[in-house]
Amino acid sequence: MLFLGATNPKEVELPNITGMTAQEAEETLKKANLKYELEKEEYNKDVEEGHIISQDPAYSEKYHSVRQGSTVKVVISKGTEKAIVPKVTGMSQDDAIKALEDANLKAEVVSETSKKVQEGYVISQEVDESTEVAAGDTIKIHVSSGTGIKQITVIGVVGQDMENAKKTLEDLGLKVNVTYV
């Protein structure tokens, strides 16, 4: 029988590199006789930019050995994704919500009366335009619900006696004050 000295690579302990910087992870893997491979970078609000989000094979406290020379793939955080707040003041509510969503933001609508801004249009926004915020943040926009004054058509009462004129106007929801001149 002939043996050719071929042996299986020995098992080495897989370090937990999650949370380390890319440089620390690469050095740690090198010391353990493992290869480092960047699988991808992605945004992550919970893991600081430049730090390892995950590794493959994953570290497990129960089983954490791999063959020497194995490759460990890592996903690195690009930090929190940023978004620039667009100017939505003066837009219709629907256009403002769409502009915020297109910027990867959410809108919270606060309805308020306004004598100057037409109903359904944005009066103001709580975060100034061009401000950098975290993607997915909610931006409050104040939208006009109109003047708050009920608009009605007044029926002419000229020529009617005072009681009929007063009743006609009160039936429209108006308060009537009669003044004699």
PDB file of C-alpha atoms in Angstrom:
ATOM      1  CA  MET A   1       0.000   0.000   0.000  1.00  0.00           C
ATOM      2  CA  LEU A   2       1.332   3.441  -0.982  1.00  0.00           C
ATOM      3  CA  PHE A   3       0.644   6.663   0.967  1.00  0.00           C
ATOM      4  CA  LEU A   4       1.423   9.950  -0.734  1.00  0.00           C
ATOM      5  CA  GLY A   5       1.583  12.277   2.242  1.00  0.00           C
ATOM      6  CA  ALA A   6      -1.661  13.945   1.226  1.00  0.00           C
ATOM      7  CA  THR A   7      -3.482  15.044   4.323  1.00  0.00           C
ATOM      8  CA  ASN A   8      -6.682  16.847   4.993  1.00  0.00           C
ATOM      9  CA  PRO A   9      -6.175  20.415   6.173  1.00  0.00           C
ATOM     10  CA  LYS A  10      -6.460  20.608   9.926  1.00  0.00           C
ATOM     11  CA  GLU A  11      -9.409  22.230  11.652  1.00  0.00           C
ATOM     12  CA  VAL A  12      -8.926  25.737  13.070  1.00  0.00           C
ATOM     13  CA  GLU A  13     -11.101  27.792  15.334  1.00  0.00           C
ATOM     14  CA  LEU A  14     -13.386  30.212  13.472  1.00  0.00           C
ATOM     15  CA  PRO A  15     -13.168  33.615  15.155  1.00  0.00           C
ATOM     16  CA  ASN A  16     -16.223  35.800  15.634  1.00  0.00           C
ATOM     17  CA  ILE A  17     -15.386  38.891  13.565  1.00  0.00           C
ATOM     18  CA  THR A  18     -18.859  40.457  13.564  1.00  0.00           C
ATOM     19  CA  GLY A  19     -18.616  44.060  14.778  1.00  0.00           C
ATOM     20  CA  MET A  20     -14.885  44.389  14.029  1.00  0.00           C
ATOM     21  CA  THR A  21     -13.519  46.865  11.502  1.00  0.00           C
ATOM     22  CA  ALA A  22     -12.666  45.389   8.111  1.00  0.00           C
ATOM     23  CA  GLN A  23      -8.949  45.727   8.870  1.00  0.00           C
ATOM     24  CA  GLU A  24      -9.246  44.049  12.297  1.00  0.00           C
ATOM     25  CA  ALA A  25     -11.283  41.216  10.769  1.00  0.00           C
ATOM     26  CA  GLU A  26      -8.780  40.646   7.969  1.00  0.00           C
ATOM     27  CA  GLU A  27      -5.863  40.522  10.459  1.00  0.00           C
ATOM     28  CA  THR A  28      -7.764  38.196  12.819  1.00  0.00           C
ATOM     29  CA  LEU A  29      -8.595  35.781   9.989  1.00  0.00           C
ATOM     30  CA  LYS A  30      -5.020  35.851   8.702  1.00  0.00           C
ATOM     31  CA  LYS A  31      -3.710  34.892  12.179  1.00  0.00           C
ATOM     32  CA  ALA A  32      -6.183  31.977  12.211  1.00  0.00           C
ATOM     33  CA  ASN A  33      -4.925  30.796   8.765  1.00  0.00           C
ATOM     34  CA  LEU A  34      -8.215  31.773   7.116  1.00  0.00           C
ATOM     35  CA  LYS A  35      -8.906  33.858   4.012  1.00  0.00           C
ATOM     36  CA  TYR A  36     -10.860  37.114   4.083  1.00  0.00           C
ATOM     37  CA  GLU A  37     -13.316  37.904   1.262  1.00  0.00           C
ATOM     38  CA  LEU A  38     -15.562  40.950   0.971  1.00  0.00           C
ATOM     39  CA  GLU A  39     -18.950  39.667  -0.173  1.00  0.00           C
ATOM     40  CA  LYS A  40     -20.673  43.070  -0.266  1.00  0.00           C
ATOM     41  CA  GLU A  41     -21.232  46.393   1.449  1.00  0.00           C
ATOM     42  CA  GLU A  42     -24.671  47.545   2.511  1.00  0.00           C
ATOM     43  CA  TYR A  43     -26.367  50.254   4.556  1.00  0.00           C
ATOM     44  CA  ASN A  44     -27.108  49.343   8.152  1.00  0.00           C
ATOM     45  CA  LYS A  45     -28.358  51.759  10.808  1.00  0.00           C
ATOM     46  CA  ASP A  46     -27.290  49.459  13.663  1.00  0.00           C
ATOM     47  CA  VAL A  47     -23.685  48.752  12.615  1.00  0.00           C
ATOM     48  CA  GLU A  48     -21.133  51.551  12.333  1.00  0.00           C
ATOM     49  CA  GLU A  49     -19.666  52.284   8.905  1.00  0.00           C
ATOM     50  CA  GLY A  50     -16.657  50.097   8.059  1.00  0.00           C
ATOM     51  CA  HIS A  51     -17.564  47.374  10.571  1.00  0.00           C
ATOM     52  CA  ILE A  52     -18.556  43.773   9.865  1.00  0.00           C
ATOM     53  CA  ILE A  53     -22.334  43.143   9.803  1.00  0.00           C
ATOM     54  CA  SER A  54     -22.112  39.396   9.198  1.00  0.00           C
ATOM     55  CA  GLN A  55     -19.757  36.605   8.255  1.00  0.00           C
ATOM     56  CA  ASP A  56     -20.148  33.355   6.318  1.00  0.00           C
ATOM     57  CA  PRO A  57     -19.625  30.807   7.742  1.00  0.00           C
ATOM     58  CA  ALA A  58     -21.396  32.310  10.727  1.00  0.00           C
ATOM     59  CA  TYR A  59     -19.800  32.050  14.155  1.00  0.00           C
ATOM     60  CA  SER A  60     -21.560  29.733  16.580  1.00  0.00           C
ATOM     61  CA  GLU A  61     -20.596  29.205  20.218  1.00  0.00           C
ATOM     62  CA  LYS A  62     -21.398  25.478  19.956  1.00  0.00           C
ATOM     63  CA  TYR A  63     -19.607  24.735  16.702  1.00  0.00           C
ATOM     64  CA  HIS A  64     -16.914  27.089  15.521  1.00  0.00           C
ATOM     65  CA  SER A  65     -14.177  25.234  13.730  1.00  0.00           C
ATOM     66  CA  VAL A  66     -13.458  25.214  10.012  1.00  0.00           C
ATOM     67  CA  ARG A  67     -10.762  23.808   7.760  1.00  0.00           C
ATOM     68  CA  GLN A  68      -7.535  25.757   7.719  1.00  0.00           C
ATOM     69  CA  GLY A  69      -7.335  27.972   4.619  1.00  0.00           C
ATOM     70  CA  SER A  70     -11.134  28.302   4.328  1.00  0.00           C
ATOM     71  CA  THR A  71     -12.553  31.564   3.060  1.00  0.00           C
ATOM     72  CA  VAL A  72     -14.721  33.692   5.339  1.00  0.00           C
ATOM     73  CA  LYS A  73     -17.033  36.027   3.424  1.00  0.00           C
ATOM     74  CA  VAL A  74     -18.024  39.261   5.124  1.00  0.00           C
ATOM     75  CA  VAL A  75     -20.683  41.932   4.713  1.00  0.00           C
ATOM     76  CA  ILE A  76     -19.464  45.401   5.688  1.00  0.00           C
ATOM     77  CA  SER A  77     -21.662  48.269   6.856  1.00  0.00           C
ATOM     78  CA  LYS A  78     -21.801  51.478   4.852  1.00  0.00           C
ATOM     79  CA  GLY A  79     -23.408  53.063   7.932  1.00  0.00           C
ATOM     80  CA  THR A  80     -26.799  54.692   8.004  1.00  0.00           C
ATOM     81  CA  GLU A  81     -28.150  55.549   4.590  1.00  0.00           C
ATOM     82  CA  LYS A  82     -28.633  59.298   4.221  1.00  0.00           C
ATOM     83  CA  ALA A  83     -31.337  61.254   2.443  1.00  0.00           C
ATOM     84  CA  ILE A  84     -31.673  64.934   1.530  1.00  0.00           C
ATOM     85  CA  VAL A  85     -34.966  66.563   2.482  1.00  0.00           C
ATOM     86  CA  PRO A  86     -36.634  68.097  -0.595  1.00  0.00           C
ATOM     87  CA  LYS A  87     -38.545  71.387  -0.549  1.00  0.00           C
ATOM     88  CA  VAL A  88     -42.232  70.494  -0.331  1.00  0.00           C
ATOM     89  CA  THR A  89     -43.683  73.771   0.975  1.00  0.00           C
ATOM     90  CA  GLY A  90     -46.199  75.062  -1.571  1.00  0.00           C
ATOM     91  CA  MET A  91     -46.794  71.642  -3.165  1.00  0.00           C
ATOM     92  CA  SER A  92     -50.082  69.781  -3.074  1.00  0.00           C
ATOM     93  CA  GLN A  93     -50.264  67.195  -0.293  1.00  0.00           C
ATOM     94  CA  ASP A  94     -50.061  64.285  -2.771  1.00  0.00           C
ATOM     95  CA  ASP A  95     -47.071  65.769  -4.630  1.00  0.00           C
ATOM     96  CA  ALA A  96     -45.295  66.502  -1.326  1.00  0.00           C
ATOM     97  CA  ILE A  97     -45.793  62.948  -0.050  1.00  0.00           C
ATOM     98  CA  LYS A  98     -44.519  61.563  -3.375  1.00  0.00           C
ATOM     99  CA  ALA A  99     -41.463  63.872  -3.313  1.00  0.00           C
ATOM    100  CA  LEU A 100     -40.619  62.730   0.225  1.00  0.00           C
ATOM    101  CA  GLU A 101     -41.106  59.053  -0.668  1.00  0.00           C
ATOM    102  CA  ASP A 102     -38.921  59.502  -3.782  1.00  0.00           C
ATOM    103  CA  ALA A 103     -36.210  60.870  -1.438  1.00  0.00           C
ATOM    104  CA  ASN A 104     -36.539  57.673   0.669  1.00  0.00           C
ATOM    105  CA  LEU A 105     -38.406  59.501   3.462  1.00  0.00           C
ATOM    106  CA  LYS A 106     -41.835  59.177   5.057  1.00  0.00           C
ATOM    107  CA  ALA A 107     -44.404  61.944   5.485  1.00  0.00           C
ATOM    108  CA  GLU A 108     -46.547  62.713   8.511  1.00  0.00           C
ATOM    109  CA  VAL A 109     -49.362  65.105   7.654  1.00  0.00           C
ATOM    110  CA  VAL A 110     -50.473  67.685  10.212  1.00  0.00           C
ATOM    111  CA  SER A 111     -53.689  69.415   9.166  1.00  0.00           C
ATOM    112  CA  GLU A 112     -54.166  73.072  10.073  1.00  0.00           C
ATOM    113  CA  THR A 113     -56.255  76.031   8.974  1.00  0.00           C
ATOM    114  CA  SER A 114     -54.730  78.809   6.918  1.00  0.00           C
ATOM    115  CA  LYS A 115     -56.123  82.053   5.559  1.00  0.00           C
ATOM    116  CA  LYS A 116     -53.237  82.312   3.077  1.00  0.00           C
ATOM    117  CA  VAL A 117     -52.647  78.776   1.746  1.00  0.00           C
ATOM    118  CA  GLN A 118     -55.190  76.939  -0.360  1.00  0.00           C
ATOM    119  CA  GLU A 119     -56.740  73.777   1.085  1.00  0.00           C
ATOM    120  CA  GLY A 120     -54.694  70.643   0.356  1.00  0.00           C
ATOM    121  CA  TYR A 121     -51.365  72.466  -0.059  1.00  0.00           C
ATOM    122  CA  VAL A 122     -48.307  72.347   2.195  1.00  0.00           C
ATOM    123  CA  ILE A 123     -47.981  75.400   4.463  1.00  0.00           C
ATOM    124  CA  SER A 124     -44.643  74.395   5.993  1.00  0.00           C
ATOM    125  CA  GLN A 125     -42.311  71.499   6.675  1.00  0.00           C
ATOM    126  CA  GLU A 126     -40.619  70.798  10.020  1.00  0.00           C
ATOM    127  CA  VAL A 127     -37.218  69.864   8.556  1.00  0.00           C
ATOM    128  CA  ASP A 128     -35.640  72.451   6.256  1.00  0.00           C
ATOM    129  CA  GLU A 129     -35.000  71.592   2.625  1.00  0.00           C
ATOM    130  CA  SER A 130     -31.493  70.321   1.772  1.00  0.00           C
ATOM    131  CA  THR A 131     -31.016  68.972   5.320  1.00  0.00           C
ATOM    132  CA  GLU A 132     -29.282  65.573   5.459  1.00  0.00           C
ATOM    133  CA  VAL A 133     -31.219  63.014   7.520  1.00  0.00           C
ATOM    134  CA  ALA A 134     -31.285  59.240   7.883  1.00  0.00           C
ATOM    135  CA  ALA A 135     -33.140  57.497   5.064  1.00  0.00           C
ATOM    136  CA  GLY A 136     -36.566  56.345   6.215  1.00  0.00           C
ATOM    137  CA  ASP A 137     -36.996  59.237   8.669  1.00  0.00           C
ATOM    138  CA  THR A 138     -40.451  60.786   8.974  1.00  0.00           C
ATOM    139  CA  ILE A 139     -40.823  64.441   7.979  1.00  0.00           C
ATOM    140  CA  LYS A 140     -43.818  66.364   9.348  1.00  0.00           C
ATOM    141  CA  ILE A 141     -45.594  68.540   6.810  1.00  0.00           C
ATOM    142  CA  HIS A 142     -48.305  71.023   7.715  1.00  0.00           C
ATOM    143  CA  VAL A 143     -51.121  70.955   5.163  1.00  0.00           C
ATOM    144  CA  SER A 144     -53.861  73.565   4.856  1.00  0.00           C
ATOM    145  CA  SER A 145     -57.371  72.427   5.659  1.00  0.00           C
ATOM    146  CA  GLY A 146     -58.637  75.746   4.293  1.00  0.00           C
ATOM    147  CA  THR A 147     -59.640  78.872   6.149  1.00  0.00           C
ATOM    148  CA  GLY A 148     -61.741  77.066   8.705  1.00  0.00           C
ATOM    149  CA  ILE A 149     -64.589  79.331   7.674  1.00  0.00           C
ATOM    150  CA  LYS A 150     -67.558  77.550   6.158  1.00  0.00           C
ATOM    151  CA  GLN A 151     -68.311  78.926   2.719  1.00  0.00           C
ATOM    152  CA  ILE A 152     -71.997  79.303   1.856  1.00  0.00           C
ATOM    153  CA  THR A 153     -74.067  81.059  -0.752  1.00  0.00           C
ATOM    154  CA  VAL A 154     -76.255  83.762   0.756  1.00  0.00           C
ATOM    155  CA  ILE A 155     -79.746  84.085  -0.611  1.00  0.00           C
ATOM    156  CA  GLY A 156     -80.939  87.615  -1.279  1.00  0.00           C
ATOM    157  CA  VAL A 157     -83.478  88.808   1.291  1.00  0.00           C
ATOM    158  CA  VAL A 158     -83.934  92.376   0.096  1.00  0.00           C
ATOM    159  CA  GLY A 159     -87.640  93.158  -0.051  1.00  0.00           C
ATOM    160  CA  GLN A 160     -88.664  90.509   2.509  1.00  0.00           C
ATOM    161  CA  ASP A 161     -90.136  91.470   5.851  1.00  0.00           C
ATOM    162  CA  MET A 162     -87.714  91.264   8.773  1.00  0.00           C
ATOM    163  CA  GLU A 163     -89.031  87.971  10.262  1.00  0.00           C
ATOM    164  CA  ASN A 164     -88.900  86.046   6.944  1.00  0.00           C
ATOM    165  CA  ALA A 165     -85.472  87.508   6.065  1.00  0.00           C
ATOM    166  CA  LYS A 166     -84.102  86.600   9.515  1.00  0.00           C
ATOM    167  CA  LYS A 167     -85.491  83.024   9.302  1.00  0.00           C
ATOM    168  CA  THR A 168     -84.070  82.522   5.769  1.00  0.00           C
ATOM    169  CA  LEU A 169     -80.567  83.591   6.873  1.00  0.00           C
ATOM    170  CA  GLU A 170     -80.681  81.549  10.121  1.00  0.00           C
ATOM    171  CA  ASP A 171     -81.712  78.468   8.111  1.00  0.00           C
ATOM    172  CA  LEU A 172     -78.386  78.865   6.263  1.00  0.00           C
ATOM    173  CA  GLY A 173     -76.567  78.623   9.615  1.00  0.00           C
ATOM    174  CA  LEU A 174     -75.882  82.336   9.935  1.00  0.00           C
ATOM    175  CA  LYS A 175     -76.270  84.386  13.096  1.00  0.00           C
ATOM    176  CA  VAL A 176     -78.478  87.347  12.363  1.00  0.00           C
ATOM    177  CA  ASN A 177     -78.220  90.705  14.105  1.00  0.00           C
ATOM    178  CA  VAL A 178     -80.823  93.245  13.080  1.00  0.00           C
ATOM    179  CA  THR A 179     -79.752  96.863  13.222  1.00  0.00           C
ATOM    180  CA  TYR A 180     -82.083  99.731  12.396  1.00  0.00           C
ATOM    181  CA  VAL A 181     -80.574 102.674  10.579  1.00  0.00           C
TER     182      VAL A 181
END
